Short mmCIF file of C-alpha atoms in Angstrom, two decimals:
data_model
loop_
_atom_site.label_atom_id
_atom_site.label_comp_id
_atom_site.label_asym_id
_atom_site.label_seq_id
_atom_site.Cartn_x
_atom_site.Cartn_y
_atom_site.Cartn_z
CA UNK A 1 0.39 -0.05 -0.15
CA UNK A 2 1.47 3.28 -1.18
CA UNK A 3 0.31 6.66 -0.43
CA UNK A 4 -2.29 7.46 -3.16
CA UNK A 5 -1.48 10.65 -5.79
CA UNK A 6 -3.66 13.66 -4.49
CA UNK A 7 -2.06 16.09 -6.94
CA UNK A 8 -5.54 18.80 -6.19
CA UNK A 9 -8.11 17.84 -3.62
CA UNK A 10 -7.55 16.37 -0.25
CA UNK A 11 -9.50 14.23 0.95
CA UNK A 12 -11.74 15.43 4.20
CA UNK A 13 -11.59 15.14 6.96
CA UNK A 14 -7.92 14.21 6.69
CA UNK A 15 -7.60 11.05 8.41
CA UNK A 16 -4.95 11.58 11.38
CA UNK A 17 -5.93 8.80 13.80
CA UNK A 18 -3.82 5.64 13.08
CA UNK A 19 -3.46 5.00 16.33
CA UNK A 20 -7.19 4.48 17.00
CA UNK A 21 -6.85 2.15 13.99
CA UNK A 22 -5.58 2.01 10.15
CA UNK A 23 -7.08 0.74 7.10
CA UNK A 24 -6.74 -2.73 5.78
CA UNK A 25 -3.75 -2.62 3.52
CA UNK A 26 -5.37 -3.90 0.16
CA UNK A 27 -2.92 -6.79 -0.38
CA UNK A 28 -4.03 -8.13 2.93
CA UNK A 29 -7.75 -7.69 2.18
CA UNK A 30 -6.86 -9.60 -1.26
CA UNK A 31 -5.51 -12.51 1.10
CA UNK A 32 -8.28 -12.44 3.38
CA UNK A 33 -11.18 -12.60 0.81
CA UNK A 34 -9.50 -15.56 -0.83
CA UNK A 35 -10.08 -17.41 2.65
CA UNK A 36 -13.95 -16.89 2.56
CA UNK A 37 -16.05 -18.48 -0.06
CA UNK A 38 -16.64 -21.90 -1.73
CA UNK A 39 -13.56 -21.80 -4.28
CA UNK A 40 -11.21 -20.47 -1.79
CA UNK A 41 -9.88 -21.55 1.51
CA UNK A 42 -12.76 -21.82 3.91
CA UNK A 43 -12.21 -24.66 5.63
CA UNK A 44 -11.79 -25.01 9.40
CA UNK A 45 -8.30 -24.87 10.16
CA UNK A 46 -8.93 -27.70 13.02
CA UNK A 47 -10.56 -30.24 10.49
CA UNK A 48 -7.87 -32.68 10.09
CA UNK A 49 -9.54 -35.63 8.50
CA UNK A 50 -9.69 -33.90 4.70
CA UNK A 51 -7.56 -31.83 2.31
CA UNK A 52 -9.77 -28.31 2.84
CA UNK A 53 -8.73 -28.69 6.72
CA UNK A 54 -5.12 -29.33 6.00
CA UNK A 55 -5.09 -26.34 3.24
CA UNK A 56 -6.58 -24.07 6.10
CA UNK A 57 -4.37 -25.06 8.86
CA UNK A 58 -1.25 -24.47 6.63
CA UNK A 59 -2.36 -20.91 5.62
CA UNK A 60 -2.85 -20.41 9.37
CA UNK A 61 0.46 -21.88 10.46
CA UNK A 62 2.25 -19.77 7.60
CA UNK A 63 0.57 -16.60 9.11
CA UNK A 64 2.05 -17.73 12.54
CA UNK A 65 5.50 -18.04 10.80
CA UNK A 66 4.87 -14.33 9.55
CA UNK A 67 3.73 -12.98 12.99
CA UNK A 68 6.61 -14.74 14.82
CA UNK A 69 9.22 -13.23 12.22
CA UNK A 70 8.13 -9.80 12.94
CA UNK A 71 8.64 -10.17 16.78
CA UNK A 72 11.62 -12.80 16.39
CA UNK A 73 9.95 -15.19 18.16
CA UNK A 74 9.37 -19.30 17.40
CA UNK A 75 6.40 -19.63 15.55
CA UNK A 76 5.28 -22.44 18.25
CA UNK A 77 5.32 -19.60 20.69
CA UNK A 78 2.46 -17.63 19.17
CA UNK A 79 -0.91 -18.09 20.27
CA UNK A 80 -3.60 -16.11 18.22
CA UNK A 81 -6.39 -14.01 20.20
CA UNK A 82 -9.05 -11.80 19.46
CA UNK A 83 -6.91 -8.61 19.59
CA UNK A 84 -4.64 -7.55 21.81
CA UNK A 85 -7.10 -6.71 24.75
CA UNK A 86 -7.51 -10.56 24.85
CA UNK A 87 -3.88 -10.96 24.82
CA UNK A 88 -3.67 -8.59 27.63
CA UNK A 89 -6.07 -10.31 29.79
CA UNK A 90 -4.63 -13.74 29.00
CA UNK A 91 -1.17 -12.80 29.61
CA UNK A 92 -2.22 -11.32 33.44
CA UNK A 93 -4.87 -13.48 34.10
CA UNK A 94 -3.07 -16.52 32.70
CA UNK A 95 0.04 -16.09 34.56
CA UNK A 96 -1.90 -15.47 37.95
CA UNK A 97 -3.76 -18.70 37.64
CA UNK A 98 -0.88 -20.72 36.68
CA UNK A 99 0.63 -19.48 39.96
CA UNK A 100 -2.41 -19.94 41.83
CA UNK A 101 -2.43 -23.70 40.40
CA UNK A 102 1.12 -23.68 41.45
CA UNK A 103 0.12 -23.49 45.09
CA UNK A 104 1.11 -19.92 45.52
CA UNK A 105 -1.63 -17.37 46.24
CA UNK A 106 -1.26 -13.64 46.50
CA UNK A 107 1.83 -12.19 44.72
CA UNK A 108 2.94 -8.81 43.61
CA UNK A 109 2.21 -7.55 40.34
CA UNK A 110 3.56 -4.20 38.74
CA UNK A 111 2.12 -2.21 35.95
CA UNK A 112 3.11 1.13 34.64
CA UNK A 113 0.06 3.59 35.53
CA UNK A 114 -0.26 4.77 31.93
CA UNK A 115 -0.81 1.10 30.64
CA UNK A 116 -3.84 0.56 28.11
CA UNK A 117 -7.49 -0.03 29.97
CA UNK A 118 -6.52 -3.94 28.99
CA UNK A 119 -3.83 -4.00 31.60
CA UNK A 120 -5.35 -1.41 34.07
CA UNK A 121 -8.74 -2.78 34.35
CA UNK A 122 -7.35 -6.60 34.61
CA UNK A 123 -4.89 -5.42 37.07
CA UNK A 124 -7.38 -4.09 39.50
CA UNK A 125 -9.71 -7.06 38.59
CA UNK A 126 -6.89 -8.89 39.79
CA UNK A 127 -6.44 -6.71 42.89
CA UNK A 128 -9.91 -7.70 43.68
CA UNK A 129 -8.89 -11.28 44.32
CA UNK A 130 -5.79 -10.55 46.50
CA UNK A 131 -3.10 -10.05 44.02
CA UNK A 132 -1.23 -6.66 45.39
CA UNK A 133 -0.22 -4.17 42.67
CA UNK A 134 1.62 -1.53 42.57
CA UNK A 135 1.32 1.30 39.53
CA UNK A 136 4.50 2.64 38.65
CA UNK A 137 4.55 6.35 37.73
CA UNK A 138 6.30 7.57 34.61
CA UNK A 139 8.37 10.27 34.47
CA UNK A 140 7.43 13.80 32.27
CA UNK A 141 7.80 12.27 29.14
CA UNK A 142 5.52 9.33 29.84
CA UNK A 143 8.72 7.00 29.86
CA UNK A 144 9.08 4.37 32.65
CA UNK A 145 12.97 4.70 34.13
CA UNK A 146 14.62 1.30 34.62
CA UNK A 147 15.74 2.68 38.16
CA UNK A 148 12.10 3.39 38.80
CA UNK A 149 10.67 -0.40 38.48
CA UNK A 150 13.86 -1.82 40.03
CA UNK A 151 13.14 -0.13 42.98
CA UNK A 152 9.58 -1.33 43.14
CA UNK A 153 10.85 -5.16 42.36
CA UNK A 154 10.59 -7.46 45.22
CA UNK A 155 10.65 -10.92 46.55
CA UNK A 156 7.02 -11.84 45.35
CA UNK A 157 6.77 -10.38 42.48
CA UNK A 158 5.95 -12.97 39.70
CA UNK A 159 4.81 -10.39 36.91
CA UNK A 160 5.77 -6.79 35.48
CA UNK A 161 3.52 -5.42 32.56
CA UNK A 162 4.73 -1.98 30.43
CA UNK A 163 3.76 -0.97 27.34
CA UNK A 164 6.40 -0.49 24.71
CA UNK A 165 4.87 2.66 23.30
CA UNK A 166 2.33 4.26 25.04
CA UNK A 167 -0.96 4.84 22.90
CA UNK A 168 -1.56 8.26 23.67
CA UNK A 169 1.64 9.86 24.21
CA UNK A 170 3.75 7.60 21.68
CA UNK A 171 6.62 7.43 24.27
CA UNK A 172 8.77 4.51 23.97
CA UNK A 173 10.23 3.09 27.01
CA UNK A 174 12.99 0.82 26.74
CA UNK A 175 11.62 -2.60 27.22
CA UNK A 176 15.09 -4.22 26.68
CA UNK A 177 16.55 -2.80 29.97
CA UNK A 178 13.23 -3.24 32.04
CA UNK A 179 13.38 -6.72 30.50
CA UNK A 180 17.00 -7.77 31.98
CA UNK A 181 15.56 -6.61 35.51
CA UNK A 182 13.07 -8.96 35.46
CA UNK A 183 15.34 -12.06 33.85
CA UNK A 184 17.83 -11.42 36.27
CA UNK A 185 15.20 -11.77 39.00
CA UNK A 186 13.09 -14.38 37.25
CA UNK A 187 10.09 -12.26 37.05
CA UNK A 188 7.75 -12.94 34.17
CA UNK A 189 7.93 -9.26 32.03
CA UNK A 190 5.22 -8.94 29.45
CA UNK A 191 5.04 -6.17 26.88
CA UNK A 192 2.02 -4.42 25.27
CA UNK A 193 3.61 -3.80 21.61
CA UNK A 194 0.14 -3.07 20.05
CA UNK A 195 1.67 0.58 19.12
CA UNK A 196 5.19 -0.49 18.53
CA UNK A 197 4.66 -3.48 15.99
CA UNK A 198 5.55 -2.77 12.72
CA UNK A 199 6.78 0.74 13.58
CA UNK A 200 9.84 -0.10 15.92
CA UNK A 201 12.51 -3.25 15.77
CA UNK A 202 11.37 -5.87 17.96
CA UNK A 203 13.24 -8.82 19.37
CA UNK A 204 11.63 -11.19 22.12
CA UNK A 205 15.25 -12.44 22.71
CA UNK A 206 17.14 -9.70 23.09
CA UNK A 207 14.61 -7.68 24.86
CA UNK A 208 14.11 -10.50 27.53
CA UNK A 209 10.19 -10.98 27.08
CA UNK A 210 8.28 -13.12 27.98
CA UNK A 211 4.58 -12.55 27.13
CA UNK A 212 4.22 -10.07 23.90
CA UNK A 213 0.59 -8.81 23.15
CA UNK A 214 0.21 -8.02 19.44
CA UNK A 215 -2.59 -6.23 17.11
CA UNK A 216 -3.02 -6.43 13.51
CA UNK A 217 -5.38 -3.87 13.07
CA UNK A 218 -3.05 -1.40 14.73
CA UNK A 219 -0.32 -2.48 11.41
CA UNK A 220 -2.99 -2.44 8.53
CA UNK A 221 -4.68 -5.48 9.31
CA UNK A 222 -8.03 -6.76 10.27
CA UNK A 223 -9.68 -5.63 13.25
CA UNK A 224 -10.91 -9.09 15.59
CA UNK A 225 -7.51 -10.66 15.52
CA UNK A 226 -4.34 -10.43 17.59
CA UNK A 227 -1.79 -12.72 19.09
CA UNK A 228 0.19 -13.33 22.45
CA UNK A 229 3.94 -14.48 22.38
CA UNK A 230 4.37 -17.10 24.77
CA UNK A 231 7.78 -17.80 25.45
CA UNK A 232 9.03 -22.04 25.38
CA UNK A 233 12.15 -21.87 26.69
CA UNK A 234 12.77 -21.41 29.96
CA UNK A 235 8.96 -22.31 29.46
CA UNK A 236 6.74 -19.79 30.57
CA UNK A 237 3.11 -21.61 31.88
CA UNK A 238 -0.29 -19.62 31.39
CA UNK A 239 -3.67 -20.96 32.07
CA UNK A 240 -6.09 -20.69 29.55
CA UNK A 241 -9.04 -18.18 30.16
CA UNK A 242 -11.12 -19.51 27.30
CA UNK A 243 -12.39 -23.34 27.33
CA UNK A 244 -13.68 -25.27 24.94
CA UNK A 245 -11.93 -27.64 22.22
CA UNK A 246 -8.50 -26.91 23.72
CA UNK A 247 -7.05 -24.82 20.67
CA UNK A 248 -3.80 -23.30 20.69
CA UNK A 249 -1.81 -25.86 22.82
CA UNK A 250 -4.83 -25.53 25.11
CA UNK A 251 -3.75 -21.71 25.78
CA UNK A 252 -6.82 -20.52 23.90
CA UNK A 253 -9.93 -22.46 22.66
CA UNK A 254 -12.07 -21.36 19.48
CA UNK A 255 -12.30 -21.94 16.11
CA UNK A 256 -9.23 -19.99 14.48
CA UNK A 257 -10.48 -17.54 11.75
CA UNK A 258 -8.61 -18.39 8.91
CA UNK A 259 -9.18 -15.16 7.07
CA UNK A 260 -8.29 -13.06 10.09
CA UNK A 261 -5.21 -14.93 10.68
CA UNK A 262 -3.93 -14.72 7.31
CA UNK A 263 -4.71 -11.26 7.36
CA UNK A 264 -3.03 -10.15 10.08
CA UNK A 265 0.25 -12.81 9.01
CA UNK A 266 0.32 -10.62 5.72
CA UNK A 267 0.32 -7.43 7.67
CA UNK A 268 3.00 -8.57 9.82
CA UNK A 269 5.06 -9.53 6.94
CA UNK A 270 4.34 -6.26 5.28
CA UNK A 271 5.14 -4.48 8.01
CA UNK A 272 8.63 -5.81 8.27
CA UNK A 273 9.27 -5.57 4.79
CA UNK A 274 8.42 -1.59 4.99
CA UNK A 275 9.18 -0.88 8.74
CA UNK A 276 12.48 1.15 7.74
CA UNK A 277 10.93 2.95 5.23
CA UNK A 278 7.62 3.81 6.64
CA UNK A 279 8.67 4.99 9.91
CA UNK A 280 11.71 7.54 8.01
CA UNK A 281 8.96 8.97 5.86
CA UNK A 282 6.18 9.08 8.61
CA UNK A 283 8.54 10.71 10.92
CA UNK A 284 9.47 13.26 8.34
CA UNK A 285 5.77 14.36 7.79
CA UNK A 286 5.19 14.07 11.83
CA UNK A 287 8.17 16.30 12.09
CA UNK A 288 7.07 18.94 9.30
CA UNK A 289 3.78 19.35 10.89
CA UNK A 290 5.24 19.98 13.90
CA UNK A 291 7.47 22.56 12.76
CA UNK A 292 3.96 24.15 11.10
CA UNK A 293 2.46 24.80 13.77
CA UNK A 294 4.99 25.14 16.84
CA UNK A 295 5.22 28.82 16.94
CA UNK A 296 1.36 29.14 17.88
CA UNK A 297 0.88 30.63 21.12
CA UNK A 298 0.32 28.37 24.32
CA UNK A 299 1.40 25.25 22.26
CA UNK A 300 3.80 22.47 23.66
CA UNK A 301 4.05 18.69 22.84
CA UNK A 302 3.58 16.27 25.97
CA UNK A 303 6.15 14.01 25.12
CA UNK A 304 9.87 13.75 24.29
CA UNK A 305 9.90 13.54 20.75
CA UNK A 306 13.58 12.00 20.34
CA UNK A 307 11.91 9.10 22.49
CA UNK A 308 8.82 9.04 20.73
CA UNK A 309 7.17 6.71 17.98
CA UNK A 310 7.35 7.98 14.27
CA UNK A 311 3.51 8.76 13.68
CA UNK A 312 2.48 10.29 17.48
CA UNK A 313 2.30 13.95 18.36
CA UNK A 314 0.21 14.71 21.24
CA UNK A 315 -0.13 18.03 21.93
CA UNK A 316 -1.53 20.78 24.30
CA UNK A 317 -3.20 24.32 23.50
CA UNK A 318 -3.23 26.12 26.55
CA UNK A 319 -5.89 28.66 26.76
CA UNK A 320 -8.09 26.66 24.06
CA UNK A 321 -11.35 25.14 25.46
CA UNK A 322 -10.32 20.88 24.47
CA UNK A 323 -14.12 20.40 23.30
CA UNK A 324 -14.54 23.43 21.47
CA UNK A 325 -11.07 23.11 19.51
CA UNK A 326 -12.12 19.42 18.81
CA UNK A 327 -15.58 20.95 17.15
CA UNK A 328 -13.71 23.46 15.61
CA UNK A 329 -11.15 21.14 14.03
CA UNK A 330 -14.06 19.43 11.38
CA UNK A 331 -11.38 18.92 8.73
CA UNK A 332 -9.22 16.68 9.98
CA UNK A 333 -10.15 13.32 12.05
CA UNK A 334 -7.65 13.27 15.06
CA UNK A 335 -8.43 12.45 19.05
CA UNK A 336 -8.61 13.55 22.58
CA UNK A 337 -6.82 10.45 24.12
CA UNK A 338 -7.02 6.88 23.55
CA UNK A 339 -10.41 5.30 21.31
CA UNK A 340 -10.85 3.07 24.19
CA UNK A 341 -11.93 5.72 26.73
CA UNK A 342 -13.08 8.29 24.31
CA UNK A 343 -16.58 8.05 26.16
CA UNK A 344 -15.36 9.33 28.76
CA UNK A 345 -15.64 13.19 29.70
CA UNK A 346 -12.81 12.90 32.49
CA UNK A 347 -9.42 14.35 31.49
CA UNK A 348 -6.58 11.85 30.25
CA UNK A 349 -5.65 9.36 33.01
CA UNK A 350 -2.32 9.13 30.68
CA UNK A 351 -1.79 13.16 30.77
CA UNK A 352 -2.40 13.52 34.47
CA UNK A 353 0.13 10.80 35.26
CA UNK A 354 2.74 12.91 33.85
CA UNK A 355 1.87 16.21 35.40
CA UNK A 356 -0.51 17.95 33.29
CA UNK A 357 -3.44 19.75 35.06
CA UNK A 358 -7.12 19.40 34.52
CA UNK A 359 -7.49 22.13 32.09
CA UNK A 360 -4.19 21.46 30.11
CA UNK A 361 -5.26 17.63 29.79
CA UNK A 362 -8.06 18.66 28.28
CA UNK A 363 -6.80 21.10 25.83
CA UNK A 364 -5.04 18.27 24.52
CA UNK A 365 -5.02 16.55 20.99
CA UNK A 366 -3.36 13.45 19.71
CA UNK A 367 -2.61 13.59 15.98
CA UNK A 368 -1.14 10.16 14.29
CA UNK A 369 0.21 9.76 11.02
CA UNK A 370 0.34 6.88 9.16
CA UNK A 371 1.53 4.44 6.30
CA UNK A 372 -1.46 6.83 3.92
CA UNK A 373 -0.81 10.25 5.01
CA UNK A 374 0.69 12.16 2.41
CA UNK A 375 2.87 15.86 2.27
CA UNK A 376 -0.75 17.57 0.48
CA UNK A 377 -2.53 16.41 3.62
CA UNK A 378 0.01 17.80 6.41
CA UNK A 379 0.27 20.76 4.73
CA UNK A 380 -3.57 21.01 4.96
CA UNK A 381 -3.61 20.00 8.41
CA UNK A 382 -0.81 22.40 9.19
CA UNK A 383 -3.12 25.31 7.43
CA UNK A 384 -6.25 24.20 9.06
CA UNK A 385 -5.10 23.98 12.91
CA UNK A 386 -3.30 27.18 12.12
CA UNK A 387 -6.37 29.17 11.53
CA UNK A 388 -8.49 26.99 14.39
CA UNK A 389 -6.26 27.87 17.18
CA UNK A 390 -5.77 31.53 15.93
CA UNK A 391 -9.57 32.05 15.56
CA UNK A 392 -10.51 30.30 19.26
CA UNK A 393 -7.44 32.61 20.75
CA UNK A 394 -8.96 35.82 19.38
CA UNK A 395 -12.23 34.85 20.80
CA UNK A 396 -11.20 34.01 24.30
CA UNK A 397 -8.71 37.11 24.52
#
């Protein structure tokens, strides 16, 4: 998939919410469509008594290999899920259940205070069941420092869950350094990599990761499918949270959706192939957008751009009413925070955790660029933002 040629008109509103979801790459959609109809690869991958089932299983296993290759894993370490939310739940609850069934109750869990809600809400669920949870505060740029994690580790810590890239800020954690601390102490290390897969190099071996959550729709694949990496050597034990047919080596039951697995596999392969070129181009466009608006009064970046993933730009517009700002920016599609918390009227818990006031947090926007973002769209968005913010500034003066 390449950015479309738009010599004159720019499609409006300009889509700048790639952190929420990405369009499916046409090559991915084509591979998926071939797994849906009678003349395609439609069979149940678990049907091992005939050719149709064997072909579907082969397609799923090819996709499993493609996902494994993206993160430097063995395909046998990839467990299909319905998305990163389920993968997060399976990692945390599954590790806790395995610990309980091994005769150890309670225990200590560490998560960062700005994790995705799929991790935070699961951690709170575990806390209600006797697990002691430490919510580790990030620094002012939204990163978890290795020293802060080291100070929080205890003898009874059984799992640490730290995301690679924050979904609102785009801030990048040094998961290699964090993982090394856990590995040295025999503590499981889980990483939510939904926002980093396909944007940053990943190696579960070099970065000392035991469990890693992935999402297809954040990297130009379909919604409704994801994966959990579960390290095999030394063996990481997790208990299934969905019971039925004992699929996925007993870790996640349910008939596999061949078309979605194939879609995620193709998306992963394309992401690996395009990683360097995509990240360089998107970062250049992101920086160009920032340079075009950085002189606006009261504007600030809510993260350290040197340690922010290529497409993210989280901005605060001091003195602007956040709701009015969002309503006025009708010609660009942006977000006030995570798509998963957009129903809440409260200021972003992520921005509050890094020290922003309520007013500043509520006047912040997340702009996220992606593979299809063009220079024309960036130029259009720059002009639109300048006009809107200037107009709102005059009204409030």
